[in-house]
Amino acid sequence: MKRFSVLAAAALLASTASLAASAAVLPPGTRVSATLGGDAQALSGFDPTLQDYVAGQAAPVLDGDIEFMSADATLGLDLDSSGLLRLWDNSGTGELGSRVIELSFADAGLRLARPTLSALTPLLSGSLQFELLSPQSVRLTLTDARTDTNFAYVDAQLALAPVPEPAPAALLALGLLGLALRRRIRR
């Protein structure tokens, strides 16, 4: 009985550890590149080593967020390691307009799910749609988007695609079956 309780505790710890490990969507150092309307020069990424925006280049995810700014400085995009994506009106007019933004992540092991729009999104009119282009890239399409206040932002959440894993109960049952077989072989 003592072995059973040790195995059950180990299975519970393993399932808890896998849930905690899935909290970060983007590992630190993940390279992200972005285009605005298909043009990499139209969206500049902040490079923390240069302390400046660099047109057409990717911005690394460090211990905080990454930041992109449109060439006309009217649209900003922030992304942090938890996958929170924020598009904000930097013009002060409340107009996000019609734009197509594509984000590509250089981590080949990354498997993204379709982004979800935050329930608190302050869009007054227009729409924001997401499309998963590949496991490492997404497209955001703004169509005549207008926010309810100046300098407002729209939040979305990137998430990892679920990895099919056996349930902890199935793992525990398999372990108990192995112990039973081992005991039977010993006899």
XYZ file of C-alpha atoms in Angstrom:
187
model
C 0.000 0.000 0.000
C 2.918 2.288 0.752
C 4.242 1.856 -2.800
C 0.820 2.707 -4.213
C 0.660 6.000 -2.301
C 4.200 6.911 -3.409
C 3.272 6.190 -7.038
C 0.055 8.189 -6.765
C 1.938 11.145 -5.284
C 4.539 10.947 -8.073
C 1.821 10.912 -10.755
C 0.121 13.930 -9.178
C 3.411 15.846 -9.008
C 4.198 15.020 -12.638
C 0.820 16.282 -13.860
C 1.139 19.472 -11.755
C 4.664 20.099 -13.084
C 3.503 19.752 -16.699
C 0.728 22.319 -16.118
C 3.181 24.787 -14.539
C 5.656 24.320 -17.382
C 2.992 25.289 -19.927
C 2.479 28.799 -18.441
C 5.089 30.456 -20.687
C 4.170 30.463 -24.365
C 7.376 32.026 -25.676
C 10.662 30.996 -24.102
C 13.121 33.857 -23.478
C 15.221 34.472 -26.572
C 12.521 33.414 -29.058
C 13.041 35.406 -32.250
C 9.928 37.054 -33.665
C 9.633 38.790 -37.004
C 6.635 40.766 -38.187
C 5.314 42.293 -41.373
C 2.669 44.943 -41.899
C 0.810 44.516 -45.186
C 3.477 42.018 -46.262
C 6.266 44.594 -45.825
C 8.912 43.924 -43.175
C 10.150 47.520 -43.494
C 6.714 48.867 -42.450
C 7.003 47.383 -38.944
C 10.116 47.969 -36.851
C 11.112 45.817 -33.908
C 12.738 47.217 -30.803
C 16.249 45.858 -30.351
C 17.202 46.021 -26.657
C 20.925 45.727 -27.411
C 20.834 48.808 -29.663
C 18.134 50.560 -27.595
C 16.458 51.524 -30.869
C 13.895 50.329 -33.412
C 15.277 48.400 -36.373
C 13.214 48.233 -39.569
C 12.650 44.802 -41.042
C 14.363 42.927 -38.219
C 13.126 40.549 -35.574
C 13.015 41.528 -31.934
C 14.091 38.982 -29.316
C 11.823 38.009 -26.470
C 13.837 38.754 -23.367
C 12.596 38.721 -19.789
C 9.704 41.017 -20.594
C 8.015 41.818 -23.834
C 8.914 42.615 -27.383
C 7.705 45.675 -29.157
C 6.988 46.558 -32.770
C 6.000 49.969 -34.125
C 4.588 50.815 -37.550
C 6.754 53.019 -39.777
C 4.217 55.854 -39.463
C 4.184 55.339 -35.642
C 0.373 55.057 -35.537
C 0.241 51.390 -34.514
C 2.163 49.596 -31.784
C 2.317 45.897 -31.046
C 3.547 44.389 -27.768
C 3.999 40.695 -27.057
C 5.184 39.145 -23.814
C 6.415 35.661 -22.991
C 2.994 34.638 -21.622
C 1.590 35.134 -25.131
C -0.346 38.336 -24.368
C -0.501 40.284 -27.627
C -1.501 43.934 -27.454
C -2.244 46.129 -30.490
C -2.502 49.759 -29.553
C -3.503 52.970 -31.225
C -0.480 55.237 -31.010
C -2.045 57.999 -33.110
C -4.416 59.225 -30.410
C -7.349 59.134 -32.822
C -8.845 55.777 -31.867
C -8.433 54.638 -35.477
C -6.628 51.328 -35.978
C -7.842 51.201 -39.570
C -7.453 48.263 -41.930
C -4.154 46.425 -41.626
C -2.740 42.937 -41.978
C 0.000 41.923 -39.536
C 1.869 38.631 -39.695
C 4.008 37.344 -36.839
C 6.518 34.529 -37.331
C 8.326 32.807 -34.479
C 11.757 31.292 -35.160
C 11.362 28.473 -32.614
C 10.777 25.314 -34.712
C 9.486 23.465 -31.639
C 6.736 26.039 -31.042
C 3.187 24.828 -31.730
C 0.703 27.695 -31.489
C -3.055 27.415 -31.238
C -5.379 29.983 -32.802
C -5.171 33.259 -30.830
C -8.216 34.362 -28.875
C -9.489 37.902 -28.506
C -9.790 39.276 -24.977
C -13.311 39.782 -23.667
C -12.340 43.317 -22.648
C -11.429 44.417 -26.163
C -12.652 48.009 -26.668
C -13.460 47.865 -30.404
C -16.159 50.393 -31.186
C -16.491 49.312 -34.795
C -14.798 47.126 -37.360
C -13.278 43.743 -36.724
C -10.116 41.924 -35.747
C -9.610 38.395 -37.036
C -6.893 35.836 -36.380
C -5.622 33.118 -38.636
C -3.087 30.443 -37.795
C -0.808 30.228 -40.844
C 1.472 27.526 -39.439
C 2.412 26.250 -35.969
C 4.906 29.157 -35.791
C 3.048 32.014 -37.480
C -0.208 33.943 -37.145
C -1.996 36.625 -39.162
C -4.024 39.437 -37.583
C -6.423 41.262 -39.891
C -7.887 44.587 -38.792
C -10.829 45.785 -40.895
C -11.959 49.376 -40.338
C -11.172 48.951 -36.644
C -11.925 51.822 -34.319
C -11.455 51.820 -30.556
C -13.751 53.512 -28.067
C -11.032 55.809 -26.673
C -7.870 57.450 -27.917
C -4.622 55.536 -27.337
C -6.678 52.399 -26.573
C -5.442 48.879 -27.116
C -6.841 45.545 -28.194
C -5.654 42.407 -26.368
C -5.390 38.891 -27.695
C -3.866 35.779 -26.206
C -1.518 33.422 -28.004
C -1.526 29.919 -26.603
C 0.279 26.698 -27.262
C -1.586 23.960 -29.096
C -2.475 21.153 -26.722
C 0.007 18.309 -26.763
C -1.718 14.963 -26.624
C -0.554 13.448 -23.358
C -1.864 10.443 -21.500
C -4.019 11.379 -18.567
C -2.407 10.998 -15.137
C -4.930 8.282 -14.264
C -3.924 6.296 -17.355
C -0.249 6.647 -16.429
C -0.996 5.507 -12.899
C -2.974 2.502 -14.184
C -0.121 1.559 -16.522
C 2.358 1.778 -13.647
C 0.170 -0.410 -11.434
C -0.176 -2.937 -14.247
C 3.613 -3.014 -14.571
C 3.996 -3.598 -10.849
C 1.419 -6.415 -10.967
C 3.235 -8.075 -13.872
C 6.533 -7.752 -12.100
C 5.067 -9.335 -8.963
C 3.573 -12.183 -11.011
C 6.906 -12.876 -12.747
C 8.683 -13.009 -9.366
C 6.298 -15.747 -8.155
